[in-house]
């Protein structure tokens, strides 16, 4: 199993609910994507506004996700709203 964690700082925090909805729209629609959670950060003094935690069956599934036709429009919708992005991928 592979864990895929992405953290973002938004250009405008008012877009957080929209970003969360976009990311959650992928749930159950991509082969090998076993689980997906999206959280809005309430921690004070943190550079992170929103986070994605997801689990994939293996590295091949994570690689396929990058260009999957369900994921691509989500990236296109949320990408312009992001100021910074951090990614952590690891084998579990």
PDB file of N, CA and C in Angstrom:
ATOM      1  N   UNK A   1       0.844  -1.175   0.000  1.00  0.00           N
ATOM      2  CA  UNK A   1       0.000   0.000   0.000  1.00  0.00           C
ATOM      3  C   UNK A   1       0.892   1.241   0.000  1.00  0.00           C
ATOM      4  N   UNK A   2       0.405   2.284  -0.650  1.00  0.00           N
ATOM      5  CA  UNK A   2       1.112   3.562  -0.722  1.00  0.00           C
ATOM      6  C   UNK A   2       0.216   4.640  -0.118  1.00  0.00           C
ATOM      7  N   UNK A   3       0.824   5.463   0.728  1.00  0.00           N
ATOM      8  CA  UNK A   3       0.121   6.619   1.296  1.00  0.00           C
ATOM      9  C   UNK A   3       0.568   7.858   0.522  1.00  0.00           C
ATOM     10  N   UNK A   4      -0.388   8.699   0.178  1.00  0.00           N
ATOM     11  CA  UNK A   4      -0.147   9.913  -0.603  1.00  0.00           C
ATOM     12  C   UNK A   4      -0.780  11.071   0.161  1.00  0.00           C
ATOM     13  N   UNK A   5       0.068  11.973   0.638  1.00  0.00           N
ATOM     14  CA  UNK A   5      -0.401  13.109   1.426  1.00  0.00           C
ATOM     15  C   UNK A   5       0.006  14.394   0.706  1.00  0.00           C
ATOM     16  N   UNK A   6      -0.959  15.281   0.523  1.00  0.00           N
ATOM     17  CA  UNK A   6      -0.692  16.566  -0.132  1.00  0.00           C
ATOM     18  C   UNK A   6      -1.243  17.664   0.768  1.00  0.00           C
ATOM     19  N   UNK A   7      -0.435  18.697   0.987  1.00  0.00           N
ATOM     20  CA  UNK A   7      -0.831  19.852   1.782  1.00  0.00           C
ATOM     21  C   UNK A   7      -0.718  21.096   0.907  1.00  0.00           C
ATOM     22  N   UNK A   8      -1.689  22.002   1.048  1.00  0.00           N
ATOM     23  CA  UNK A   8      -1.684  23.217   0.238  1.00  0.00           C
ATOM     24  C   UNK A   8      -1.894  24.452   1.096  1.00  0.00           C
ATOM     25  N   UNK A   9      -1.304  25.526   0.642  1.00  0.00           N
ATOM     26  CA  UNK A   9      -1.649  26.864   1.113  1.00  0.00           C
ATOM     27  C   UNK A   9      -2.399  27.510  -0.032  1.00  0.00           C
ATOM     28  N   UNK A  10      -3.584  27.999   0.251  1.00  0.00           N
ATOM     29  CA  UNK A  10      -4.431  28.605  -0.775  1.00  0.00           C
ATOM     30  C   UNK A  10      -4.081  30.079  -0.969  1.00  0.00           C
ATOM     31  N   UNK A  11      -4.334  30.568  -2.161  1.00  0.00           N
ATOM     32  CA  UNK A  11      -4.188  31.996  -2.409  1.00  0.00           C
ATOM     33  C   UNK A  11      -5.253  32.772  -1.644  1.00  0.00           C
ATOM     34  N   UNK A  12      -6.456  32.172  -1.549  1.00  0.00           N
ATOM     35  CA  UNK A  12      -7.585  32.801  -0.873  1.00  0.00           C
ATOM     36  C   UNK A  12      -8.288  31.726  -0.036  1.00  0.00           C
ATOM     37  N   UNK A  13      -8.271  31.861   1.274  1.00  0.00           N
ATOM     38  CA  UNK A  13      -8.867  30.851   2.155  1.00  0.00           C
ATOM     39  C   UNK A  13     -10.359  30.659   1.905  1.00  0.00           C
ATOM     40  N   UNK A  14     -11.001  31.636   1.289  1.00  0.00           N
ATOM     41  CA  UNK A  14     -12.433  31.521   0.985  1.00  0.00           C
ATOM     42  C   UNK A  14     -12.705  30.409  -0.022  1.00  0.00           C
ATOM     43  N   UNK A  15     -11.683  29.940  -0.726  1.00  0.00           N
ATOM     44  CA  UNK A  15     -11.846  28.865  -1.713  1.00  0.00           C
ATOM     45  C   UNK A  15     -11.750  27.467  -1.091  1.00  0.00           C
ATOM     46  N   UNK A  16     -11.526  27.370   0.205  1.00  0.00           N
ATOM     47  CA  UNK A  16     -11.272  26.079   0.846  1.00  0.00           C
ATOM     48  C   UNK A  16     -12.418  25.080   0.652  1.00  0.00           C
ATOM     49  N   UNK A  17     -13.642  25.501   0.830  1.00  0.00           N
ATOM     50  CA  UNK A  17     -14.779  24.581   0.687  1.00  0.00           C
ATOM     51  C   UNK A  17     -14.885  24.071  -0.746  1.00  0.00           C
ATOM     52  N   UNK A  18     -14.650  24.934  -1.702  1.00  0.00           N
ATOM     53  CA  UNK A  18     -14.690  24.524  -3.114  1.00  0.00           C
ATOM     54  C   UNK A  18     -13.603  23.495  -3.406  1.00  0.00           C
ATOM     55  N   UNK A  19     -12.391  23.737  -2.915  1.00  0.00           N
ATOM     56  CA  UNK A  19     -11.282  22.814  -3.129  1.00  0.00           C
ATOM     57  C   UNK A  19     -11.600  21.469  -2.496  1.00  0.00           C
ATOM     58  N   UNK A  20     -12.117  21.484  -1.286  1.00  0.00           N
ATOM     59  CA  UNK A  20     -12.487  20.240  -0.591  1.00  0.00           C
ATOM     60  C   UNK A  20     -13.497  19.453  -1.412  1.00  0.00           C
ATOM     61  N   UNK A  21     -14.504  20.115  -1.928  1.00  0.00           N
ATOM     62  CA  UNK A  21     -15.538  19.467  -2.738  1.00  0.00           C
ATOM     63  C   UNK A  21     -14.937  18.865  -4.009  1.00  0.00           C
ATOM     64  N   UNK A  22     -14.078  19.604  -4.674  1.00  0.00           N
ATOM     65  CA  UNK A  22     -13.428  19.106  -5.895  1.00  0.00           C
ATOM     66  C   UNK A  22     -12.626  17.834  -5.596  1.00  0.00           C
ATOM     67  N   UNK A  23     -11.810  17.880  -4.546  1.00  0.00           N
ATOM     68  CA  UNK A  23     -10.975  16.731  -4.209  1.00  0.00           C
ATOM     69  C   UNK A  23     -11.822  15.517  -3.822  1.00  0.00           C
ATOM     70  N   UNK A  24     -12.859  15.734  -3.042  1.00  0.00           N
ATOM     71  CA  UNK A  24     -13.706  14.628  -2.611  1.00  0.00           C
ATOM     72  C   UNK A  24     -14.516  14.032  -3.758  1.00  0.00           C
ATOM     73  N   UNK A  25     -14.674  14.760  -4.846  1.00  0.00           N
ATOM     74  CA  UNK A  25     -15.435  14.250  -5.987  1.00  0.00           C
ATOM     75  C   UNK A  25     -14.751  13.049  -6.645  1.00  0.00           C
ATOM     76  N   UNK A  26     -13.471  12.826  -6.341  1.00  0.00           N
ATOM     77  CA  UNK A  26     -12.739  11.698  -6.932  1.00  0.00           C
ATOM     78  C   UNK A  26     -12.996  10.385  -6.201  1.00  0.00           C
ATOM     79  N   UNK A  27     -13.536  10.453  -5.006  1.00  0.00           N
ATOM     80  CA  UNK A  27     -13.722   9.267  -4.169  1.00  0.00           C
ATOM     81  C   UNK A  27     -14.512   8.182  -4.906  1.00  0.00           C
ATOM     82  N   UNK A  28     -13.933   6.983  -4.954  1.00  0.00           N
ATOM     83  CA  UNK A  28     -14.611   5.840  -5.548  1.00  0.00           C
ATOM     84  C   UNK A  28     -14.612   5.792  -7.066  1.00  0.00           C
ATOM     85  N   UNK A  29     -13.889   6.690  -7.717  1.00  0.00           N
ATOM     86  CA  UNK A  29     -13.940   6.774  -9.182  1.00  0.00           C
ATOM     87  C   UNK A  29     -12.625   6.436  -9.868  1.00  0.00           C
ATOM     88  N   UNK A  30     -11.575   6.147  -9.099  1.00  0.00           N
ATOM     89  CA  UNK A  30     -10.257   5.899  -9.686  1.00  0.00           C
ATOM     90  C   UNK A  30      -9.754   4.536  -9.215  1.00  0.00           C
ATOM     91  N   UNK A  31      -9.470   3.632 -10.155  1.00  0.00           N
ATOM     92  CA  UNK A  31      -8.976   2.309  -9.766  1.00  0.00           C
ATOM     93  C   UNK A  31      -7.682   2.416  -8.949  1.00  0.00           C
ATOM     94  N   UNK A  32      -7.622   1.631  -7.892  1.00  0.00           N
ATOM     95  CA  UNK A  32      -6.436   1.616  -7.053  1.00  0.00           C
ATOM     96  C   UNK A  32      -6.419   2.671  -5.965  1.00  0.00           C
ATOM     97  N   UNK A  33      -7.327   3.643  -6.019  1.00  0.00           N
ATOM     98  CA  UNK A  33      -7.460   4.656  -4.962  1.00  0.00           C
ATOM     99  C   UNK A  33      -8.376   4.058  -3.899  1.00  0.00           C
ATOM    100  N   UNK A  34      -7.787   3.595  -2.821  1.00  0.00           N
ATOM    101  CA  UNK A  34      -8.512   2.834  -1.801  1.00  0.00           C
ATOM    102  C   UNK A  34      -9.241   3.708  -0.797  1.00  0.00           C
ATOM    103  N   UNK A  35      -8.722   4.880  -0.541  1.00  0.00           N
ATOM    104  CA  UNK A  35      -9.343   5.776   0.424  1.00  0.00           C
ATOM    105  C   UNK A  35      -8.870   7.192   0.218  1.00  0.00           C
ATOM    106  N   UNK A  36      -9.714   8.143   0.602  1.00  0.00           N
ATOM    107  CA  UNK A  36      -9.408   9.552   0.387  1.00  0.00           C
ATOM    108  C   UNK A  36     -10.089  10.373   1.474  1.00  0.00           C
ATOM    109  N   UNK A  37      -9.323  11.217   2.130  1.00  0.00           N
ATOM    110  CA  UNK A  37      -9.863  12.156   3.121  1.00  0.00           C
ATOM    111  C   UNK A  37      -9.329  13.546   2.804  1.00  0.00           C
ATOM    112  N   UNK A  38     -10.173  14.544   3.006  1.00  0.00           N
ATOM    113  CA  UNK A  38      -9.763  15.934   2.807  1.00  0.00           C
ATOM    114  C   UNK A  38     -10.125  16.700   4.076  1.00  0.00           C
ATOM    115  N   UNK A  39      -9.172  17.453   4.584  1.00  0.00           N
ATOM    116  CA  UNK A  39      -9.424  18.208   5.803  1.00  0.00           C
ATOM    117  C   UNK A  39      -9.016  19.660   5.668  1.00  0.00           C
ATOM    118  N   UNK A  40      -9.826  20.523   6.276  1.00  0.00           N
ATOM    119  CA  UNK A  40      -9.514  21.946   6.346  1.00  0.00           C
ATOM    120  C   UNK A  40      -8.786  22.185   7.661  1.00  0.00           C
ATOM    121  N   UNK A  41      -7.636  22.805   7.599  1.00  0.00           N
ATOM    122  CA  UNK A  41      -6.779  22.991   8.755  1.00  0.00           C
ATOM    123  C   UNK A  41      -7.326  24.092   9.670  1.00  0.00           C
ATOM    124  N   UNK A  42      -7.481  23.762  10.953  1.00  0.00           N
ATOM    125  CA  UNK A  42      -7.901  24.779  11.917  1.00  0.00           C
ATOM    126  C   UNK A  42      -6.760  25.197  12.847  1.00  0.00           C
ATOM    127  N   UNK A  43      -5.580  24.638  12.635  1.00  0.00           N
ATOM    128  CA  UNK A  43      -4.428  24.995  13.470  1.00  0.00           C
ATOM    129  C   UNK A  43      -4.010  26.446  13.205  1.00  0.00           C
ATOM    130  N   UNK A  44      -3.770  27.167  14.274  1.00  0.00           N
ATOM    131  CA  UNK A  44      -3.341  28.559  14.140  1.00  0.00           C
ATOM    132  C   UNK A  44      -1.865  28.631  13.760  1.00  0.00           C
ATOM    133  N   UNK A  45      -1.501  29.669  13.051  1.00  0.00           N
ATOM    134  CA  UNK A  45      -0.112  29.946  12.671  1.00  0.00           C
ATOM    135  C   UNK A  45       0.508  28.827  11.834  1.00  0.00           C
ATOM    136  N   UNK A  46      -0.283  28.192  11.004  1.00  0.00           N
ATOM    137  CA  UNK A  46       0.210  27.135  10.119  1.00  0.00           C
ATOM    138  C   UNK A  46       0.169  27.636   8.679  1.00  0.00           C
ATOM    139  N   UNK A  47       1.145  27.276   7.868  1.00  0.00           N
ATOM    140  CA  UNK A  47       1.117  27.687   6.471  1.00  0.00           C
ATOM    141  C   UNK A  47       0.157  26.842   5.624  1.00  0.00           C
ATOM    142  N   UNK A  48      -0.394  25.801   6.215  1.00  0.00           N
ATOM    143  CA  UNK A  48      -1.250  24.862   5.482  1.00  0.00           C
ATOM    144  C   UNK A  48      -2.720  25.197   5.702  1.00  0.00           C
ATOM    145  N   UNK A  49      -3.490  25.252   4.587  1.00  0.00           N
ATOM    146  CA  UNK A  49      -4.922  25.518   4.673  1.00  0.00           C
ATOM    147  C   UNK A  49      -5.766  24.258   4.494  1.00  0.00           C
ATOM    148  N   UNK A  50      -5.292  23.345   3.668  1.00  0.00           N
ATOM    149  CA  UNK A  50      -6.078  22.154   3.351  1.00  0.00           C
ATOM    150  C   UNK A  50      -5.132  20.982   3.093  1.00  0.00           C
ATOM    151  N   UNK A  51      -5.596  19.783   3.450  1.00  0.00           N
ATOM    152  CA  UNK A  51      -4.775  18.601   3.258  1.00  0.00           C
ATOM    153  C   UNK A  51      -5.569  17.447   2.667  1.00  0.00           C
ATOM    154  N   UNK A  52      -4.868  16.642   1.891  1.00  0.00           N
ATOM    155  CA  UNK A  52      -5.438  15.431   1.292  1.00  0.00           C
ATOM    156  C   UNK A  52      -4.635  14.241   1.801  1.00  0.00           C
ATOM    157  N   UNK A  53      -5.338  13.249   2.336  1.00  0.00           N
ATOM    158  CA  UNK A  53      -4.724  11.992   2.734  1.00  0.00           C
ATOM    159  C   UNK A  53      -5.379  10.913   1.886  1.00  0.00           C
ATOM    160  N   UNK A  54      -4.579  10.149   1.155  1.00  0.00           N
ATOM    161  CA  UNK A  54      -5.143   9.092   0.320  1.00  0.00           C
ATOM    162  C   UNK A  54      -4.270   7.851   0.378  1.00  0.00           C
ATOM    163  N   UNK A  55      -4.887   6.725   0.092  1.00  0.00           N
ATOM    164  CA  UNK A  55      -4.206   5.436   0.071  1.00  0.00           C
ATOM    165  C   UNK A  55      -4.430   4.792  -1.286  1.00  0.00           C
ATOM    166  N   UNK A  56      -3.328   4.245  -1.825  1.00  0.00           N
ATOM    167  CA  UNK A  56      -3.368   3.562  -3.112  1.00  0.00           C
ATOM    168  C   UNK A  56      -2.906   2.124  -2.923  1.00  0.00           C
ATOM    169  N   UNK A  57      -3.377   1.260  -3.797  1.00  0.00           N
ATOM    170  CA  UNK A  57      -3.033  -0.154  -3.686  1.00  0.00           C
ATOM    171  C   UNK A  57      -1.540  -0.392  -3.860  1.00  0.00           C
ATOM    172  N   UNK A  58      -0.900   0.399  -4.727  1.00  0.00           N
ATOM    173  CA  UNK A  58       0.535   0.245  -4.971  1.00  0.00           C
ATOM    174  C   UNK A  58       1.046   1.474  -5.727  1.00  0.00           C
ATOM    175  N   UNK A  59       2.343   1.489  -6.006  1.00  0.00           N
ATOM    176  CA  UNK A  59       2.937   2.645  -6.702  1.00  0.00           C
ATOM    177  C   UNK A  59       2.398   2.800  -8.117  1.00  0.00           C
ATOM    178  N   UNK A  60       2.108   1.698  -8.767  1.00  0.00           N
ATOM    179  CA  UNK A  60       1.555   1.774 -10.129  1.00  0.00           C
ATOM    180  C   UNK A  60       0.207   2.495 -10.115  1.00  0.00           C
ATOM    181  N   UNK A  61      -0.624   2.235  -9.110  1.00  0.00           N
ATOM    182  CA  UNK A  61      -1.922   2.912  -8.999  1.00  0.00           C
ATOM    183  C   UNK A  61      -1.730   4.406  -8.751  1.00  0.00           C
ATOM    184  N   UNK A  62      -0.756   4.754  -7.919  1.00  0.00           N
ATOM    185  CA  UNK A  62      -0.459   6.173  -7.683  1.00  0.00           C
ATOM    186  C   UNK A  62       0.022   6.840  -8.962  1.00  0.00           C
ATOM    187  N   UNK A  63       0.883   6.167  -9.704  1.00  0.00           N
ATOM    188  CA  UNK A  63       1.369   6.715 -10.975  1.00  0.00           C
ATOM    189  C   UNK A  63       0.224   6.918 -11.964  1.00  0.00           C
ATOM    190  N   UNK A  64      -0.686   5.950 -12.052  1.00  0.00           N
ATOM    191  CA  UNK A  64      -1.824   6.036 -12.985  1.00  0.00           C
ATOM    192  C   UNK A  64      -2.771   7.170 -12.588  1.00  0.00           C
ATOM    193  N   UNK A  65      -2.894   7.412 -11.305  1.00  0.00           N
ATOM    194  CA  UNK A  65      -3.761   8.476 -10.772  1.00  0.00           C
ATOM    195  C   UNK A  65      -3.377   9.851 -11.317  1.00  0.00           C
ATOM    196  N   UNK A  66      -2.083  10.085 -11.487  1.00  0.00           N
ATOM    197  CA  UNK A  66      -1.601  11.399 -11.917  1.00  0.00           C
ATOM    198  C   UNK A  66      -2.261  11.871 -13.204  1.00  0.00           C
ATOM    199  N   UNK A  67      -2.483  10.965 -14.142  1.00  0.00           N
ATOM    200  CA  UNK A  67      -3.066  11.332 -15.436  1.00  0.00           C
ATOM    201  C   UNK A  67      -4.451  10.738 -15.663  1.00  0.00           C
ATOM    202  N   UNK A  68      -5.084  10.269 -14.599  1.00  0.00           N
ATOM    203  CA  UNK A  68      -6.417   9.665 -14.743  1.00  0.00           C
ATOM    204  C   UNK A  68      -7.432  10.738 -15.156  1.00  0.00           C
ATOM    205  N   UNK A  69      -8.371  10.404 -16.053  1.00  0.00           N
ATOM    206  CA  UNK A  69      -9.339  11.396 -16.540  1.00  0.00           C
ATOM    207  C   UNK A  69     -10.267  11.978 -15.473  1.00  0.00           C
ATOM    208  N   UNK A  70     -10.369  11.358 -14.317  1.00  0.00           N
ATOM    209  CA  UNK A  70     -11.131  11.956 -13.216  1.00  0.00           C
ATOM    210  C   UNK A  70     -10.254  12.949 -12.447  1.00  0.00           C
ATOM    211  N   UNK A  71      -8.971  12.647 -12.323  1.00  0.00           N
ATOM    212  CA  UNK A  71      -8.050  13.492 -11.553  1.00  0.00           C
ATOM    213  C   UNK A  71      -7.625  14.750 -12.317  1.00  0.00           C
ATOM    214  N   UNK A  72      -7.420  14.640 -13.609  1.00  0.00           N
ATOM    215  CA  UNK A  72      -6.908  15.779 -14.401  1.00  0.00           C
ATOM    216  C   UNK A  72      -7.799  17.020 -14.279  1.00  0.00           C
ATOM    217  N   UNK A  73      -9.124  16.927 -14.455  1.00  0.00           N
ATOM    218  CA  UNK A  73      -9.931  18.147 -14.319  1.00  0.00           C
ATOM    219  C   UNK A  73      -9.944  18.711 -12.897  1.00  0.00           C
ATOM    220  N   UNK A  74      -9.770  17.851 -11.898  1.00  0.00           N
ATOM    221  CA  UNK A  74      -9.685  18.341 -10.520  1.00  0.00           C
ATOM    222  C   UNK A  74      -8.402  19.153 -10.351  1.00  0.00           C
ATOM    223  N   UNK A  75      -7.291  18.631 -10.869  1.00  0.00           N
ATOM    224  CA  UNK A  75      -6.026  19.379 -10.818  1.00  0.00           C
ATOM    225  C   UNK A  75      -6.166  20.726 -11.524  1.00  0.00           C
ATOM    226  N   UNK A  76      -6.844  20.724 -12.660  1.00  0.00           N
ATOM    227  CA  UNK A  76      -7.017  21.963 -13.421  1.00  0.00           C
ATOM    228  C   UNK A  76      -7.897  22.967 -12.684  1.00  0.00           C
ATOM    229  N   UNK A  77      -8.868  22.464 -11.920  1.00  0.00           N
ATOM    230  CA  UNK A  77      -9.776  23.351 -11.181  1.00  0.00           C
ATOM    231  C   UNK A  77      -9.111  23.930  -9.941  1.00  0.00           C
ATOM    232  N   UNK A  78      -8.349  23.107  -9.209  1.00  0.00           N
ATOM    233  CA  UNK A  78      -7.789  23.583  -7.944  1.00  0.00           C
ATOM    234  C   UNK A  78      -6.390  24.177  -8.083  1.00  0.00           C
ATOM    235  N   UNK A  79      -5.663  23.790  -9.092  1.00  0.00           N
ATOM    236  CA  UNK A  79      -4.296  24.279  -9.268  1.00  0.00           C
ATOM    237  C   UNK A  79      -4.153  25.783  -9.212  1.00  0.00           C
ATOM    238  N   UNK A  80      -4.975  26.531  -9.940  1.00  0.00           N
ATOM    239  CA  UNK A  80      -4.850  27.991  -9.915  1.00  0.00           C
ATOM    240  C   UNK A  80      -5.191  28.625  -8.566  1.00  0.00           C
ATOM    241  N   UNK A  81      -5.835  27.876  -7.677  1.00  0.00           N
ATOM    242  CA  UNK A  81      -6.231  28.395  -6.370  1.00  0.00           C
ATOM    243  C   UNK A  81      -5.134  28.221  -5.319  1.00  0.00           C
ATOM    244  N   UNK A  82      -4.099  27.479  -5.679  1.00  0.00           N
ATOM    245  CA  UNK A  82      -3.048  27.126  -4.736  1.00  0.00           C
ATOM    246  C   UNK A  82      -1.868  28.101  -4.791  1.00  0.00           C
ATOM    247  N   UNK A  83      -1.349  28.446  -3.627  1.00  0.00           N
ATOM    248  CA  UNK A  83      -0.142  29.269  -3.546  1.00  0.00           C
ATOM    249  C   UNK A  83       1.090  28.389  -3.382  1.00  0.00           C
ATOM    250  N   UNK A  84       0.969  27.332  -2.557  1.00  0.00           N
ATOM    251  CA  UNK A  84       2.074  26.400  -2.328  1.00  0.00           C
ATOM    252  C   UNK A  84       1.514  25.005  -2.152  1.00  0.00           C
ATOM    253  N   UNK A  85       2.374  24.015  -2.433  1.00  0.00           N
ATOM    254  CA  UNK A  85       1.965  22.616  -2.362  1.00  0.00           C
ATOM    255  C   UNK A  85       3.121  21.782  -1.854  1.00  0.00           C
ATOM    256  N   UNK A  86       2.822  20.866  -0.935  1.00  0.00           N
ATOM    257  CA  UNK A  86       3.808  19.923  -0.413  1.00  0.00           C
ATOM    258  C   UNK A  86       3.249  18.513  -0.562  1.00  0.00           C
ATOM    259  N   UNK A  87       4.104  17.558  -0.945  1.00  0.00           N
ATOM    260  CA  UNK A  87       3.662  16.180  -1.165  1.00  0.00           C
ATOM    261  C   UNK A  87       4.559  15.230  -0.382  1.00  0.00           C
ATOM    262  N   UNK A  88       3.940  14.205   0.183  1.00  0.00           N
ATOM    263  CA  UNK A  88       4.644  13.115   0.849  1.00  0.00           C
ATOM    264  C   UNK A  88       4.041  11.809   0.365  1.00  0.00           C
ATOM    265  N   UNK A  89       4.845  10.966  -0.271  1.00  0.00           N
ATOM    266  CA  UNK A  89       4.440   9.634  -0.702  1.00  0.00           C
ATOM    267  C   UNK A  89       5.326   8.611  -0.005  1.00  0.00           C
ATOM    268  N   UNK A  90       4.719   7.553   0.528  1.00  0.00           N
ATOM    269  CA  UNK A  90       5.530   6.531   1.167  1.00  0.00           C
ATOM    270  C   UNK A  90       4.827   5.181   1.116  1.00  0.00           C
ATOM    271  N   UNK A  91       5.624   4.128   1.187  1.00  0.00           N
ATOM    272  CA  UNK A  91       5.115   2.765   1.239  1.00  0.00           C
ATOM    273  C   UNK A  91       4.713   2.460   2.671  1.00  0.00           C
ATOM    274  N   UNK A  92       3.571   1.816   2.820  1.00  0.00           N
ATOM    275  CA  UNK A  92       3.108   1.457   4.163  1.00  0.00           C
ATOM    276  C   UNK A  92       3.107  -0.051   4.334  1.00  0.00           C
TER     277      UNK A  92
END
